[in-house]
CSV table of C-alpha atoms in Angstrom, one decimal:
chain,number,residue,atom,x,y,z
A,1,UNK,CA,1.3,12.7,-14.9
A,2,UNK,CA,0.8,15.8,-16.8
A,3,UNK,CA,4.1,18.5,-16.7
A,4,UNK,CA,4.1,22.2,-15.3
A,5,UNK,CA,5.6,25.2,-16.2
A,6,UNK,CA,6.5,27.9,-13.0
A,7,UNK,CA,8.4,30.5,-13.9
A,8,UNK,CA,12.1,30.0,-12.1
A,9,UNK,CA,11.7,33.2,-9.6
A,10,UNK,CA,9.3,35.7,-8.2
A,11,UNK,CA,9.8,38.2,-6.0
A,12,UNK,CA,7.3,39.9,-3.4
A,13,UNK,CA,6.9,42.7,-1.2
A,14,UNK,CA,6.3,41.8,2.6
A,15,UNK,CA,2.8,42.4,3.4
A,16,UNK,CA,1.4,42.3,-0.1
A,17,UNK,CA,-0.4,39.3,-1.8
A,18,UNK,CA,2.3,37.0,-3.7
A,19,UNK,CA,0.4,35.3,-6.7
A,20,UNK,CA,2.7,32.0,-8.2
A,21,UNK,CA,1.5,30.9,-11.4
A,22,UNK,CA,1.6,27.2,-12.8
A,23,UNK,CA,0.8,26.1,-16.1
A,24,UNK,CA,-0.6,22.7,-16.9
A,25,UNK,CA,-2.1,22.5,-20.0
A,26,UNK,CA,-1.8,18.9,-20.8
A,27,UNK,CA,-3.8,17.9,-16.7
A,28,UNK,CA,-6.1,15.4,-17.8
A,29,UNK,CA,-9.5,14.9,-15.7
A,30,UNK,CA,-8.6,12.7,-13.0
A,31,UNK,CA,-5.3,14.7,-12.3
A,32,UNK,CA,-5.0,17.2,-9.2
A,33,UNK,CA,-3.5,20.6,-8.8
A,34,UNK,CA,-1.1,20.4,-5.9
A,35,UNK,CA,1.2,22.6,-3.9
A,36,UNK,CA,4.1,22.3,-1.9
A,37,UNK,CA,7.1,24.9,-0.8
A,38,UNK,CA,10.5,23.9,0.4
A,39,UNK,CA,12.1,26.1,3.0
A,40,UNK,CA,15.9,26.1,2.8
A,41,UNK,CA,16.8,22.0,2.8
A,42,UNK,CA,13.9,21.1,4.9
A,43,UNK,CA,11.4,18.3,3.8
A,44,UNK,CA,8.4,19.5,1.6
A,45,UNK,CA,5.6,20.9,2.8
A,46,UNK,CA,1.7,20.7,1.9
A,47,UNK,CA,0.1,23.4,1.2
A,48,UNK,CA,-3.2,23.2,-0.5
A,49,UNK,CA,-4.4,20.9,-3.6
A,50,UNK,CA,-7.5,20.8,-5.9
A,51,UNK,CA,-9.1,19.5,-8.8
A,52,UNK,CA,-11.6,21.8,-10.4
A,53,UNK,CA,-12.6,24.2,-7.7
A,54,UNK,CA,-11.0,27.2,-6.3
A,55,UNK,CA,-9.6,26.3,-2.8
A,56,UNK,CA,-8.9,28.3,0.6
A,57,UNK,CA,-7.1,27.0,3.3
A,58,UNK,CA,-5.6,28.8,6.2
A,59,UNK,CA,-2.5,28.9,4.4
A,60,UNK,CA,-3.1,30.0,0.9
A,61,UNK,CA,-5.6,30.0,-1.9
A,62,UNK,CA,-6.0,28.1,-5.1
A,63,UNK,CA,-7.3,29.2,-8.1
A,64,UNK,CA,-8.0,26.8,-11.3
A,65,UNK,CA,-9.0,28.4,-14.4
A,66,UNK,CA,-12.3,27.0,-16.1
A,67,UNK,CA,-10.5,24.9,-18.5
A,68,UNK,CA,-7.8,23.9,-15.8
A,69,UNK,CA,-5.0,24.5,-17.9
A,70,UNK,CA,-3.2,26.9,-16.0
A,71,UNK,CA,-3.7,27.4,-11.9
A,72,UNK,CA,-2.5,30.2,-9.4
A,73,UNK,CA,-1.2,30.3,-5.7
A,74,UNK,CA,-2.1,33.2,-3.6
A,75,UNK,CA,-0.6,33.8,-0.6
A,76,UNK,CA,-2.6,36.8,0.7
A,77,UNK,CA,0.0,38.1,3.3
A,78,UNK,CA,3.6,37.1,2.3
A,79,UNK,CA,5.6,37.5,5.3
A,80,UNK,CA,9.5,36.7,4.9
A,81,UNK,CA,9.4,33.5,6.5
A,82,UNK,CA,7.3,32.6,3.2
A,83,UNK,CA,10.7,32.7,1.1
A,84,UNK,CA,11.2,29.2,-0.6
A,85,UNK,CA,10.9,27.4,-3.6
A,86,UNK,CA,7.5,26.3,-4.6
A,87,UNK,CA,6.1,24.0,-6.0
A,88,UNK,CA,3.3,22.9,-8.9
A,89,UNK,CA,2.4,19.5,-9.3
A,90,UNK,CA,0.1,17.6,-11.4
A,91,UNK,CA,-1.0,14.5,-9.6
A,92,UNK,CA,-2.9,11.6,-10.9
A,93,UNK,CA,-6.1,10.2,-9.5
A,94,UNK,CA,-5.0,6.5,-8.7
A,95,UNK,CA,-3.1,3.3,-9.9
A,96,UNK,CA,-0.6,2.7,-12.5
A,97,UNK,CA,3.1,3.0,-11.8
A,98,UNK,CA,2.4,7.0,-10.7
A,99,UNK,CA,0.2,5.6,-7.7
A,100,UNK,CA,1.9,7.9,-4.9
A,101,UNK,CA,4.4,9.1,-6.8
A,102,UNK,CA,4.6,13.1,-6.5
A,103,UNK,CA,7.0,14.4,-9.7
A,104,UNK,CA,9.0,17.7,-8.2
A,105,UNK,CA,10.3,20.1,-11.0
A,106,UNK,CA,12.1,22.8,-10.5
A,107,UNK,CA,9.4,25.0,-9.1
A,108,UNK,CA,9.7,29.1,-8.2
A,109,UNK,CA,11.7,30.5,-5.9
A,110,UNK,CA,9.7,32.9,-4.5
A,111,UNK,CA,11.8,35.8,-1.9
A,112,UNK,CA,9.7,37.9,0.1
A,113,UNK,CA,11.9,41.4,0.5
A,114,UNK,CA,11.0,43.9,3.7
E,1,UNK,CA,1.3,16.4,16.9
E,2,UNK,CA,1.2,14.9,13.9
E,3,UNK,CA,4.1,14.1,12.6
E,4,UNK,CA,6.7,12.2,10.1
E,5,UNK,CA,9.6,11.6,12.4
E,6,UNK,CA,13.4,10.4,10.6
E,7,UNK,CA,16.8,9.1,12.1
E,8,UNK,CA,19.6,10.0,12.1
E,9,UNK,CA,19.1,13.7,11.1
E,10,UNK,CA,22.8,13.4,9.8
E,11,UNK,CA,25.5,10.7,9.1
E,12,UNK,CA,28.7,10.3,7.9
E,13,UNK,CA,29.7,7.0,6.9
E,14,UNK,CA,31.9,5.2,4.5
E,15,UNK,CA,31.2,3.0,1.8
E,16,UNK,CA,29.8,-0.5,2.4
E,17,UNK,CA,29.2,0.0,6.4
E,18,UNK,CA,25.1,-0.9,6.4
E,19,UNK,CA,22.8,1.4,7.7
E,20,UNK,CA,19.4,2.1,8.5
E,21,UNK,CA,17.5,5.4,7.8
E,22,UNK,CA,14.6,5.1,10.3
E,23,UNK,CA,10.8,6.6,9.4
E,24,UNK,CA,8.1,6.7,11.9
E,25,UNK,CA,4.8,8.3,11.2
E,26,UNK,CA,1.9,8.7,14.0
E,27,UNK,CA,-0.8,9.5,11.7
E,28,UNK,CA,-2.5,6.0,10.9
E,29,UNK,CA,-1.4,6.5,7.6
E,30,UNK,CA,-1.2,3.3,5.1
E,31,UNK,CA,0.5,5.0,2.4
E,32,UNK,CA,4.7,5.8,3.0
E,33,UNK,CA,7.2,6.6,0.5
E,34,UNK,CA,11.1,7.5,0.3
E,35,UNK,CA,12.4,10.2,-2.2
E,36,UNK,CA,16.8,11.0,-2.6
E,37,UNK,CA,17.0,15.2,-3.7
E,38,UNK,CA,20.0,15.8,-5.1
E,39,UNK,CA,21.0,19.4,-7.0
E,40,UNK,CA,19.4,19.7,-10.5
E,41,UNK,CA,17.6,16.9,-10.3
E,42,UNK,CA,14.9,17.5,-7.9
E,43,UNK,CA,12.8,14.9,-5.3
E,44,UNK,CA,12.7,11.0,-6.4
E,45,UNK,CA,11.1,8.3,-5.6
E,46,UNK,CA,12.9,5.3,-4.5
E,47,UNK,CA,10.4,3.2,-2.6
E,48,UNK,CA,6.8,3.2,-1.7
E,49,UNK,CA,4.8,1.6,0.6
E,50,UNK,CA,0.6,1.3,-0.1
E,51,UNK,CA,0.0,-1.0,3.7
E,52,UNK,CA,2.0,-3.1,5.5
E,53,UNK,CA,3.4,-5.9,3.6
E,54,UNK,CA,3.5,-4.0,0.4
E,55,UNK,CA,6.7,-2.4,-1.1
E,56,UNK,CA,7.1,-1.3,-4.4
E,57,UNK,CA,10.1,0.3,-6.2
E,58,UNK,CA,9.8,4.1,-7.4
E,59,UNK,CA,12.1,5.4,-9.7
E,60,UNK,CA,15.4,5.0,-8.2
E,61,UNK,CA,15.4,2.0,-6.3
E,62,UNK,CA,18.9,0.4,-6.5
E,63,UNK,CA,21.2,-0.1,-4.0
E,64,UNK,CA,18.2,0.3,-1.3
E,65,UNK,CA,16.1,-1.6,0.4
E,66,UNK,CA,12.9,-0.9,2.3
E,67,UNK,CA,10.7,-3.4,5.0
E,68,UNK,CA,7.1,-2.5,5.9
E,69,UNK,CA,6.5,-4.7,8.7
E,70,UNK,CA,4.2,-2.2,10.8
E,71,UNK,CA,2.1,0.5,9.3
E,72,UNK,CA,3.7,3.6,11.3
E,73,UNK,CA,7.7,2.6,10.4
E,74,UNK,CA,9.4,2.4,7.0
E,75,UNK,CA,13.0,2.0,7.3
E,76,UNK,CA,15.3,2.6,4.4
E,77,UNK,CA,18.1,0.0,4.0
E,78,UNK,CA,21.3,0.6,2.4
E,79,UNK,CA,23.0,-2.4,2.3
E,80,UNK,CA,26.5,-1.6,1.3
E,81,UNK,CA,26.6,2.0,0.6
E,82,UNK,CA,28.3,4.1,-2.2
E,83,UNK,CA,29.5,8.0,-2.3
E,84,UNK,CA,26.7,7.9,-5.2
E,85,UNK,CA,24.1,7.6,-2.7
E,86,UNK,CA,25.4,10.7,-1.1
E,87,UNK,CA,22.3,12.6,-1.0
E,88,UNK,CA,19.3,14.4,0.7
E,89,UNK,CA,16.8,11.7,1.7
E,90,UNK,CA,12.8,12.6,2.8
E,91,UNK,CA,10.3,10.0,4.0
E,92,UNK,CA,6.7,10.9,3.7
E,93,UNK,CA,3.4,9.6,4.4
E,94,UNK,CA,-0.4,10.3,3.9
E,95,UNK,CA,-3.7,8.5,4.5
E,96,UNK,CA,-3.9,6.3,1.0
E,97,UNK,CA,-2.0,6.9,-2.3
E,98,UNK,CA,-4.6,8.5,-4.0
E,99,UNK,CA,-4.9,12.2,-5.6
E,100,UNK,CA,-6.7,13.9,-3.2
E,101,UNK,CA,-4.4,12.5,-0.3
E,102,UNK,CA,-1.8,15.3,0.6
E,103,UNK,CA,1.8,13.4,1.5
E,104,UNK,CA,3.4,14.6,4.5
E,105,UNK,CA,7.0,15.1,4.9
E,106,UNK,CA,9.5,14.5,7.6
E,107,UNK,CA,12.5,16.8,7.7
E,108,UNK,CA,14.8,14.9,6.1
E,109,UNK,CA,18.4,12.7,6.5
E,110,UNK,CA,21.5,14.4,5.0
E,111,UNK,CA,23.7,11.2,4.3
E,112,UNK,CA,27.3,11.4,3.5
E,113,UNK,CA,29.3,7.9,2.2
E,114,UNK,CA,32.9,8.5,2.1
């Protein structure tokens, strides 16, 4: 699976839009964008994924640049309860020894201040 | 609700007392998997599941043990336990192993071997 790069902390202002940036410039074809957060110690959780096309769900947006080298999370209204660490991950299609596998860096920890 | 469901929450235990991390999913989902967090060194894989039947290993599959005898349980086995397996466990699931099938998490086992 192809590596990111997130940048090790952001900070955001409550109410305003928090935008998380991932680099991925070696994503192959057949790969997906994915994102997950982590809230304290809890387990991982979903948050949106895509392949070539911008996404909206009613958590956050997604947006994959043209040559889908580089993507961005948006989450329109941080509130506090969005501090965590986030993360960017490039997933494969299907088979091979990856099949399932979801490869966790480091990600951002994002804090949302009042 | 949909859910990924793990016991015990917590355990202490010493080393090379057997135990039993259980998973239950009630989602329908044929795809499960275990991952071990541990500081610096992020979410990996130790076993997956693709049906019932089917185990591979991940990443970091020794000292476990997994059995998929029915799709919604995947236990994790520890057969005689070590402090290196000391460690933040998550079990997670989704619909097939694929890209464009978001894993779910459950909220995770804290294991301590003494």
């Amino acid at each position: 699976d192809a590596k990111t790069t997130q940048p090790p902390s952001m900070d955001c202002a409550e109410g305003r839009a928090a935008n998380l940036p991932c680099n991925h410039s070696t994503i192959s074809g057949n790969e997906y964008v994915y994102w997950y957060r982590q809230i304290h110690s809890q387990g991982p959780q979903y948050i949106i994924h895509g392949l070539k096309n911008n996404e909206t769900n009613e958590m956050a947006s997604l947006i994959i640049t043209e040559d889908r080298k580089s993507s961005t999370l948006i989450l329109p209204h941080a509130t506090l309860r969005d501090t965590a660490v986030y993360y960017c991950i490039v997933r494969v299609q299907a088979g091979g020894t990856s099949y399932g596998k979801l490869t966790f860096g480091q990600g951002t920890i994002l804090t949302v201040h009042p | 609700e949909a859910q990924v469901t793990q016991n015990p929450r917590y355990l202490i235990t010493v080393t090379g007392k057997k135990l039993t991390v259980t998973c239950s999913q009630n989602m329908n989902h044929e795809y499960m998997s275990w991952y071990r967090q541990d500081p610096g060194l992020g979410l990996r894989q130790i076993y997956y599941s693709m049906n019932v039947e089917v185990t591979d290993k991940g990443d970091v599959p020794e000292g476990y043990k997994v059995s998929r005898k029915e799709k919604r349980n995947f236990p994790l086995i520890l057969e005689s336990p070590s402090p290196n397996q000391t460690s933040l466990y998550f079990c997670a699931s989704s619909l097939g192993g694929g890209g464009n099938q978001p894993q779910h998490f459950g909220d995770g086992t804290r294991l301590s071997i003494l």
